[in-house]
Every structure is written in structure tokens, then in C-alpha cells.
Amino acid sequence: MSLNIDRNGKKRVVIVGGGFGGLKLANKLRHSGMQIILIDKNDYHQFQPLIYQVASAGMEPSSISFPFRRIFKNNHNVYFRMAEVRCIFPDKKIIQTSIGKVDYDYLVFAAGATTNYYGNKHIAEEAMPMKNVAEAMGLQNAILANLERSITCATDKERQELLNFVIVGGGATGVEIAGVLSEMKKSIIPHDYPEMDDSLINIYLIEASSKLLSAMSPAASQKAEEFLRRMGVNILLNKKVMDYKDHKVILQDGSEIATRTFIWVSGIAGVSITNMDPSMIGHGGRIKVDQFNRVPGMENVFSIGDQCIMSGDEAFPKGHPQLAQVAIQQGKLLAKNICRLEKGKELKPFHYKNLGSMATVGRNKAVADFKKIRIQGFVAWLLWLFVHLRSILGVRNKVVVLLNWVWNYFNYNQSLRMIFYPKKAKVEKEREAREAVTHWGDDLLKEEKKEESKESPTTAKA
């Protein structure tokens, strides 16, 4: 396979990842006169702040997903390829992808982050993550299927396992999914499942630290906890999850919670790039970059957003928060800096402008922290609504999302709560199998090994 993109004499910028940062960078460079190649494993941009709405069947995936080809349909200098990056060969200025090799003049890693299980492989196998639209749809199916099974199961023990929902991680995502599940219990389940005893439904939110929303102010954390407790959510603070066995979440203190809906949103780690030098990887699996988002030791290689960790900013010694605004601001500045590089000008360092943070805690409750003010309740929710609508791409989709929200606010009886199990076509399964087999059979990797053997014959013999 091949990317089939001619060089055409222009400088080539390869962007790996079409999240907030990668998309902003591609948009800013589309009129630069350079050839832009955007590579992503999906053919759409996903608006991650609203993924929890998909998981709870409150919003259609199409309302928060935007096809890349539609976004760039009138930009002839921007090319999209659906692929996964396997590894990088910086000395050759080439990356290997699942569909072939691609050379670059400038390379930007903006692939974002994935769920962090902190080395617990068993939890990674058992828990349900919620980091992207596909995972949210899988979680939606699991929630609805468990509710259906609880009606027909044979034992009270199994029924309780099906009706206990356990969420691990008290950050914004955990708070949001706990709030929306609580609203499902109150407003949806009595209508859709009149024969169910909704008093059996329990929602647990487990956080290893002493407070929810640790990245926000104490006032926001306290108010979010207060809202959720009023909504009937069981909040367990200072509790660490150790394992999940026999449909039970096992805590460090030895206590257990029976559940078949085990949701893990406890942390994120930067998407890894095979064969990258371990010394270039920092805290949370993030690629180390300097104040210009350059990867040290690699010529014209950059990283932005959740995938990178920047040194030198005294205000953020552990790296900038993994938020959309950081990625957007870095993408915007990097576009200018790449153009400045082309003109031989001095680069400008990145300084994060904190625009505040917010989290929703239900249908009309939210918490918001800004530089000088703290807002909670309905006003914060309206502000959250405005900010997210303003951020969403595509005029048509803004209208669709707004109408969906207005409709959902006044009417819970919508038709989104259906269970779909997509079946992959045979040709797709065969293609994935071939790509998996050739993961470590790439020509470039073979060449690298041959060169290493020539340089070190003793090692090769051993």
C-alpha cells in the first residue's frame, strides 16, 4: 500500500492526529503554499468534551463528529489519509504507517492521548474506557444491554451486578458521566422500564485522591460533590481500585463492589510511537518538547497537545493541562513558527493563556473556574453550553447540536436508546489482519536491523 501523494515540489508538513491541535494546525497552514498531509486512524474529528453524551445515548455520534474530507474539501494543498503511524526514522525523515511510508520536511505528532491504566493489564482488559466516540458507543451498548438483561435475569445477585454502575476517576469526565447516569435513573428508566425497581440502581464514583475535579478550585470541587450527592451518586474518595474479578471491583482497603458496568476514566497517557527513544518520553508517556514544541534531537519534528509535555514553563512544572485549549493554542502558534522557519526568522516560544476550565454535573448544573471568578449552578451550565457550541465546527452541526440539547432539556423521550452491534465486513477483517502481521515486517525496520548488524558483528553473532 502507499499514500499515493506526489511531492509536487512543495515543502511537506505531515500532521499525525486530527484532534483539536492537529486540526487547528492544518487549518492555519492550508494557505501557506506547503503540502499538508493529515494522518488519523479515524476519518473524522471528534469533539471530545461531549463524548459522554454519546455514551449515555443523549446525543447522536454524528452531532459531535466531523469528516476530515468535508472540512478540507476546498483546500487542494491539504491531503487526508486514514492510517496509523507505526514508527519514525528521523535520520531519513520518514515515518512508517499502516498503509505505507511517507517522507516529510516537517513532522508534527498531535495524536492526543489514550486511557491510562497505570500498568494494570487486567483492568485494561476488563474495564470500559470512554476516550473516543467508538468507545462511547460501546459503553452505550453495554449500559443499555445490561438494563435489558436485568429485566430477564434469573437471580437477584446477577440483577444487582447489572444495575450497579461503577465509574473510576473523579475528573471532569467521571463527574459528567456520573451526573448523566443519575439523570437516566431519575428521568429515563421509569419511562422506558416501568417494570424495573429503580431503587436497585446504584451509581458509584470512585476517586483515589481526597477530592473531585482536582485540577479545579476547591469551591468547584466541593460544589460538584454536593450536586452529585444530591443526585444520588455514591462518591468514594481516597479509595484506590486495585483489580476487577468475578464481576467485582476490588479496592485497596479490601472492600468490593459488584458490577457488570465497570467504567475507567481515571487518567490519560500520551499515544506512544514505536521505536522512539525512551529518553524522549516524559511523565504520562508524553513526548518531551522544548518551548517551541520541538522534539529535542530530531530535526523539524514537533509535538503538540496531549501527546507532548513541555519543559521550561515555571507555571506548569509537570506540563500543561491536557485540555483542548492548550492543543489549540499550540497548534496556532506552531503554524506561525513553521512559516517563520521557512523564512529564516526566529521562533516564538509558547505561553499558555489559561481561559478557565469547566465541567457539567447534569442537565442544568455545572461548575466553572476563570481567572478571577468562580461560578456554579445554572448560570455556569448556560456558560458551558455557550462555550461548547461556539467551539464546535460546522454551522450545520452547531444548529443540530443546539436543537438536540433544547429538545433533550424539555423531553427525555427520544429515540436514541437503541443497541447496535456493528459487524465488520470480511474484506475489512482481512485488511486489518494483514496490517497486524506486517507491523514489524516493514522494510525500513529490516534495513535498520541490517545496518545495526553490520556495525556490531559481535552482537549479531551472540
PDB file of C-alpha atoms in Angstrom, residues 14-158:
ATOM      1  CA  VAL A  14       2.924  15.746   7.937  1.00  0.00           C
ATOM      2  CA  ILE A  15       0.500  16.033  10.866  1.00  0.00           C
ATOM      3  CA  VAL A  16      -0.197  12.859  12.832  1.00  0.00           C
ATOM      4  CA  GLY A  17      -3.575  13.214  14.556  1.00  0.00           C
ATOM      5  CA  GLY A  18      -6.657  15.264  13.778  1.00  0.00           C
ATOM      6  CA  GLY A  19      -7.678  16.324  17.266  1.00  0.00           C
ATOM      7  CA  PHE A  20      -8.014  19.939  18.375  1.00  0.00           C
ATOM      8  CA  GLY A  21      -4.322  20.725  17.940  1.00  0.00           C
ATOM      9  CA  GLY A  22      -3.736  18.879  14.670  1.00  0.00           C
ATOM     10  CA  LEU A  23      -6.889  20.294  13.110  1.00  0.00           C
ATOM     11  CA  LYS A  24      -6.046  23.855  14.147  1.00  0.00           C
ATOM     12  CA  LEU A  25      -2.525  23.451  12.724  1.00  0.00           C
ATOM     13  CA  ALA A  26      -3.812  22.086   9.396  1.00  0.00           C
ATOM     14  CA  ASN A  27      -6.367  24.887   9.120  1.00  0.00           C
ATOM     15  CA  LYS A  28      -3.760  27.561   9.775  1.00  0.00           C
ATOM     16  CA  LEU A  29      -1.319  26.082   7.239  1.00  0.00           C
ATOM     17  CA  ARG A  30      -3.816  25.372   4.451  1.00  0.00           C
ATOM     18  CA  HIS A  31      -2.948  28.637   2.628  1.00  0.00           C
ATOM     19  CA  SER A  32       0.791  28.546   3.394  1.00  0.00           C
ATOM     20  CA  GLY A  33       1.787  27.179  -0.007  1.00  0.00           C
ATOM     21  CA  MET A  34       3.090  23.983   1.608  1.00  0.00           C
ATOM     22  CA  GLN A  35       1.729  20.483   1.121  1.00  0.00           C
ATOM     23  CA  ILE A  36      -0.168  19.385   4.240  1.00  0.00           C
ATOM     24  CA  ILE A  37      -0.808  15.688   4.942  1.00  0.00           C
ATOM     25  CA  LEU A  38      -3.110  14.891   7.853  1.00  0.00           C
ATOM     26  CA  ILE A  39      -2.982  11.287   9.099  1.00  0.00           C
ATOM     27  CA  ASP A  40      -5.522   9.909  11.556  1.00  0.00           C
ATOM     28  CA  LYS A  41      -6.791   6.419  12.371  1.00  0.00           C
ATOM     29  CA  ASN A  42     -10.376   7.723  12.009  1.00  0.00           C
ATOM     30  CA  ASP A  43     -11.793   9.655   9.056  1.00  0.00           C
ATOM     31  CA  TYR A  44     -13.398  12.245  11.329  1.00  0.00           C
ATOM     32  CA  HIS A  45     -12.586  14.790  14.010  1.00  0.00           C
ATOM     33  CA  GLN A  46     -14.369  14.076  17.290  1.00  0.00           C
ATOM     34  CA  PHE A  47     -15.463  16.766  19.712  1.00  0.00           C
ATOM     35  CA  GLN A  48     -14.264  15.068  22.890  1.00  0.00           C
ATOM     36  CA  PRO A  49     -15.917  17.312  25.520  1.00  0.00           C
ATOM     37  CA  LEU A  50     -19.299  15.872  24.515  1.00  0.00           C
ATOM     38  CA  ILE A  51     -18.374  12.189  24.175  1.00  0.00           C
ATOM     39  CA  TYR A  52     -20.087  11.375  27.465  1.00  0.00           C
ATOM     40  CA  GLN A  53     -23.378  12.475  25.857  1.00  0.00           C
ATOM     41  CA  VAL A  54     -22.943   9.739  23.247  1.00  0.00           C
ATOM     42  CA  ALA A  55     -22.169   7.158  25.958  1.00  0.00           C
ATOM     43  CA  SER A  56     -25.455   7.964  27.700  1.00  0.00           C
ATOM     44  CA  ALA A  57     -27.467   7.946  24.444  1.00  0.00           C
ATOM     45  CA  GLY A  58     -28.193  11.634  24.892  1.00  0.00           C
ATOM     46  CA  MET A  59     -26.671  12.661  21.573  1.00  0.00           C
ATOM     47  CA  GLU A  60     -26.010  11.074  18.203  1.00  0.00           C
ATOM     48  CA  PRO A  61     -22.345  10.441  17.278  1.00  0.00           C
ATOM     49  CA  SER A  62     -22.823  12.450  14.070  1.00  0.00           C
ATOM     50  CA  SER A  63     -23.592  15.565  16.132  1.00  0.00           C
ATOM     51  CA  ILE A  64     -20.048  15.654  17.523  1.00  0.00           C
ATOM     52  CA  SER A  65     -18.107  14.056  14.647  1.00  0.00           C
ATOM     53  CA  PHE A  66     -16.850  15.935  11.589  1.00  0.00           C
ATOM     54  CA  PRO A  67     -15.420  14.172   8.487  1.00  0.00           C
ATOM     55  CA  PHE A  68     -11.949  15.471   7.624  1.00  0.00           C
ATOM     56  CA  ARG A  69     -12.625  15.321   3.898  1.00  0.00           C
ATOM     57  CA  ARG A  70     -15.607  17.589   4.311  1.00  0.00           C
ATOM     58  CA  ILE A  71     -13.646  20.043   6.452  1.00  0.00           C
ATOM     59  CA  PHE A  72     -10.900  20.337   3.816  1.00  0.00           C
ATOM     60  CA  LYS A  73     -12.937  19.727   0.662  1.00  0.00           C
ATOM     61  CA  ASN A  74     -11.993  23.119  -0.869  1.00  0.00           C
ATOM     62  CA  ASN A  75      -8.323  23.055   0.189  1.00  0.00           C
ATOM     63  CA  HIS A  76      -6.231  21.463  -2.558  1.00  0.00           C
ATOM     64  CA  ASN A  77      -2.998  21.669  -0.548  1.00  0.00           C
ATOM     65  CA  VAL A  78      -4.427  19.546   2.291  1.00  0.00           C
ATOM     66  CA  TYR A  79      -4.499  15.745   1.944  1.00  0.00           C
ATOM     67  CA  PHE A  80      -6.084  13.284   4.363  1.00  0.00           C
ATOM     68  CA  ARG A  81      -5.121   9.647   4.819  1.00  0.00           C
ATOM     69  CA  MET A  82      -6.755   7.225   7.246  1.00  0.00           C
ATOM     70  CA  ALA A  83      -3.887   5.270   8.801  1.00  0.00           C
ATOM     71  CA  GLU A  84      -1.964   4.613  11.995  1.00  0.00           C
ATOM     72  CA  VAL A  85       1.659   5.629  12.459  1.00  0.00           C
ATOM     73  CA  ARG A  86       3.897   2.688  13.301  1.00  0.00           C
ATOM     74  CA  CYS A  87       7.324   4.228  13.831  1.00  0.00           C
ATOM     75  CA  ILE A  88       9.658   7.068  12.931  1.00  0.00           C
ATOM     76  CA  PHE A  89      13.087   7.176  11.263  1.00  0.00           C
ATOM     77  CA  PRO A  90      14.240  10.765  11.870  1.00  0.00           C
ATOM     78  CA  ASP A  91      17.619  10.328  10.167  1.00  0.00           C
ATOM     79  CA  LYS A  92      15.757   9.510   6.930  1.00  0.00           C
ATOM     80  CA  LYS A  93      12.890  11.947   7.636  1.00  0.00           C
ATOM     81  CA  ILE A  94      10.401   9.119   7.106  1.00  0.00           C
ATOM     82  CA  ILE A  95       7.553   7.661   9.129  1.00  0.00           C
ATOM     83  CA  GLN A  96       6.081   4.209   8.611  1.00  0.00           C
ATOM     84  CA  THR A  97       2.279   3.996   8.666  1.00  0.00           C
ATOM     85  CA  SER A  98      -0.172   1.121   8.365  1.00  0.00           C
ATOM     86  CA  ILE A  99      -0.611   1.998   4.673  1.00  0.00           C
ATOM     87  CA  GLY A 100       2.980   2.707   3.742  1.00  0.00           C
ATOM     88  CA  LYS A 101       5.936   5.056   4.174  1.00  0.00           C
ATOM     89  CA  VAL A 102       5.757   8.838   3.951  1.00  0.00           C
ATOM     90  CA  ASP A 103       8.652  11.295   3.946  1.00  0.00           C
ATOM     91  CA  TYR A 104       8.402  14.783   5.424  1.00  0.00           C
ATOM     92  CA  ASP A 105      10.078  18.157   5.689  1.00  0.00           C
ATOM     93  CA  TYR A 106       8.223  18.933   8.908  1.00  0.00           C
ATOM     94  CA  LEU A 107       6.571  16.327  11.138  1.00  0.00           C
ATOM     95  CA  VAL A 108       4.091  17.086  13.923  1.00  0.00           C
ATOM     96  CA  PHE A 109       2.858  14.495  16.400  1.00  0.00           C
ATOM     97  CA  ALA A 110      -0.629  15.551  17.541  1.00  0.00           C
ATOM     98  CA  ALA A 111      -2.231  12.154  18.141  1.00  0.00           C
ATOM     99  CA  GLY A 112      -3.502  13.079  21.595  1.00  0.00           C
ATOM    100  CA  ALA A 113      -3.846  10.684  24.495  1.00  0.00           C
ATOM    101  CA  THR A 114      -5.291   7.318  25.332  1.00  0.00           C
ATOM    102  CA  THR A 115      -6.653   5.809  28.545  1.00  0.00           C
ATOM    103  CA  ASN A 116      -4.059   5.294  31.277  1.00  0.00           C
ATOM    104  CA  TYR A 117      -4.442   2.096  33.302  1.00  0.00           C
ATOM    105  CA  TYR A 118      -1.209   2.715  35.249  1.00  0.00           C
ATOM    106  CA  GLY A 119       0.272  -0.637  34.270  1.00  0.00           C
ATOM    107  CA  ASN A 120      -2.682  -2.764  35.399  1.00  0.00           C
ATOM    108  CA  LYS A 121      -3.105  -5.046  32.390  1.00  0.00           C
ATOM    109  CA  HIS A 122      -6.050  -6.936  33.865  1.00  0.00           C
ATOM    110  CA  ILE A 123      -8.049  -3.770  34.444  1.00  0.00           C
ATOM    111  CA  ALA A 124      -7.173  -2.689  30.894  1.00  0.00           C
ATOM    112  CA  GLU A 125      -8.746  -5.924  29.622  1.00  0.00           C
ATOM    113  CA  GLU A 126     -11.871  -5.721  31.775  1.00  0.00           C
ATOM    114  CA  ALA A 127     -12.775  -2.041  32.145  1.00  0.00           C
ATOM    115  CA  MET A 128     -14.745   0.068  29.678  1.00  0.00           C
ATOM    116  CA  PRO A 129     -12.899   3.268  28.665  1.00  0.00           C
ATOM    117  CA  MET A 130     -14.541   6.398  27.262  1.00  0.00           C
ATOM    118  CA  LYS A 131     -11.864   8.335  25.390  1.00  0.00           C
ATOM    119  CA  ASN A 132     -13.347   8.449  21.882  1.00  0.00           C
ATOM    120  CA  VAL A 133     -16.635   8.135  20.010  1.00  0.00           C
ATOM    121  CA  ALA A 134     -16.175   4.422  19.262  1.00  0.00           C
ATOM    122  CA  GLU A 135     -15.580   3.645  22.955  1.00  0.00           C
ATOM    123  CA  ALA A 136     -18.540   5.813  23.944  1.00  0.00           C
ATOM    124  CA  MET A 137     -20.798   3.874  21.567  1.00  0.00           C
ATOM    125  CA  GLY A 138     -19.504   0.607  23.021  1.00  0.00           C
ATOM    126  CA  LEU A 139     -20.260   1.880  26.521  1.00  0.00           C
ATOM    127  CA  GLN A 140     -23.724   2.974  25.431  1.00  0.00           C
ATOM    128  CA  ASN A 141     -24.432  -0.541  24.128  1.00  0.00           C
ATOM    129  CA  ALA A 142     -23.167  -2.084  27.367  1.00  0.00           C
ATOM    130  CA  ILE A 143     -25.318   0.173  29.573  1.00  0.00           C
ATOM    131  CA  LEU A 144     -28.483  -0.426  27.568  1.00  0.00           C
ATOM    132  CA  ALA A 145     -27.837  -4.169  27.214  1.00  0.00           C
ATOM    133  CA  ASN A 146     -27.291  -4.516  30.963  1.00  0.00           C
ATOM    134  CA  LEU A 147     -30.550  -2.732  31.667  1.00  0.00           C
ATOM    135  CA  GLU A 148     -32.357  -5.102  29.294  1.00  0.00           C
ATOM    136  CA  ARG A 149     -30.720  -8.166  30.849  1.00  0.00           C
ATOM    137  CA  SER A 150     -31.620  -7.022  34.365  1.00  0.00           C
ATOM    138  CA  ILE A 151     -35.296  -7.422  33.460  1.00  0.00           C
ATOM    139  CA  THR A 152     -34.900 -11.062  32.480  1.00  0.00           C
ATOM    140  CA  CYS A 153     -32.036 -12.391  34.631  1.00  0.00           C
ATOM    141  CA  ALA A 154     -32.674 -15.357  36.914  1.00  0.00           C
ATOM    142  CA  THR A 155     -31.069 -14.276  40.206  1.00  0.00           C
ATOM    143  CA  ASP A 156     -31.110 -11.219  42.439  1.00  0.00           C
ATOM    144  CA  LYS A 157     -27.305 -11.362  42.605  1.00  0.00           C
ATOM    145  CA  GLU A 158     -26.928 -11.033  38.844  1.00  0.00           C
TER     146      GLU A 158
END
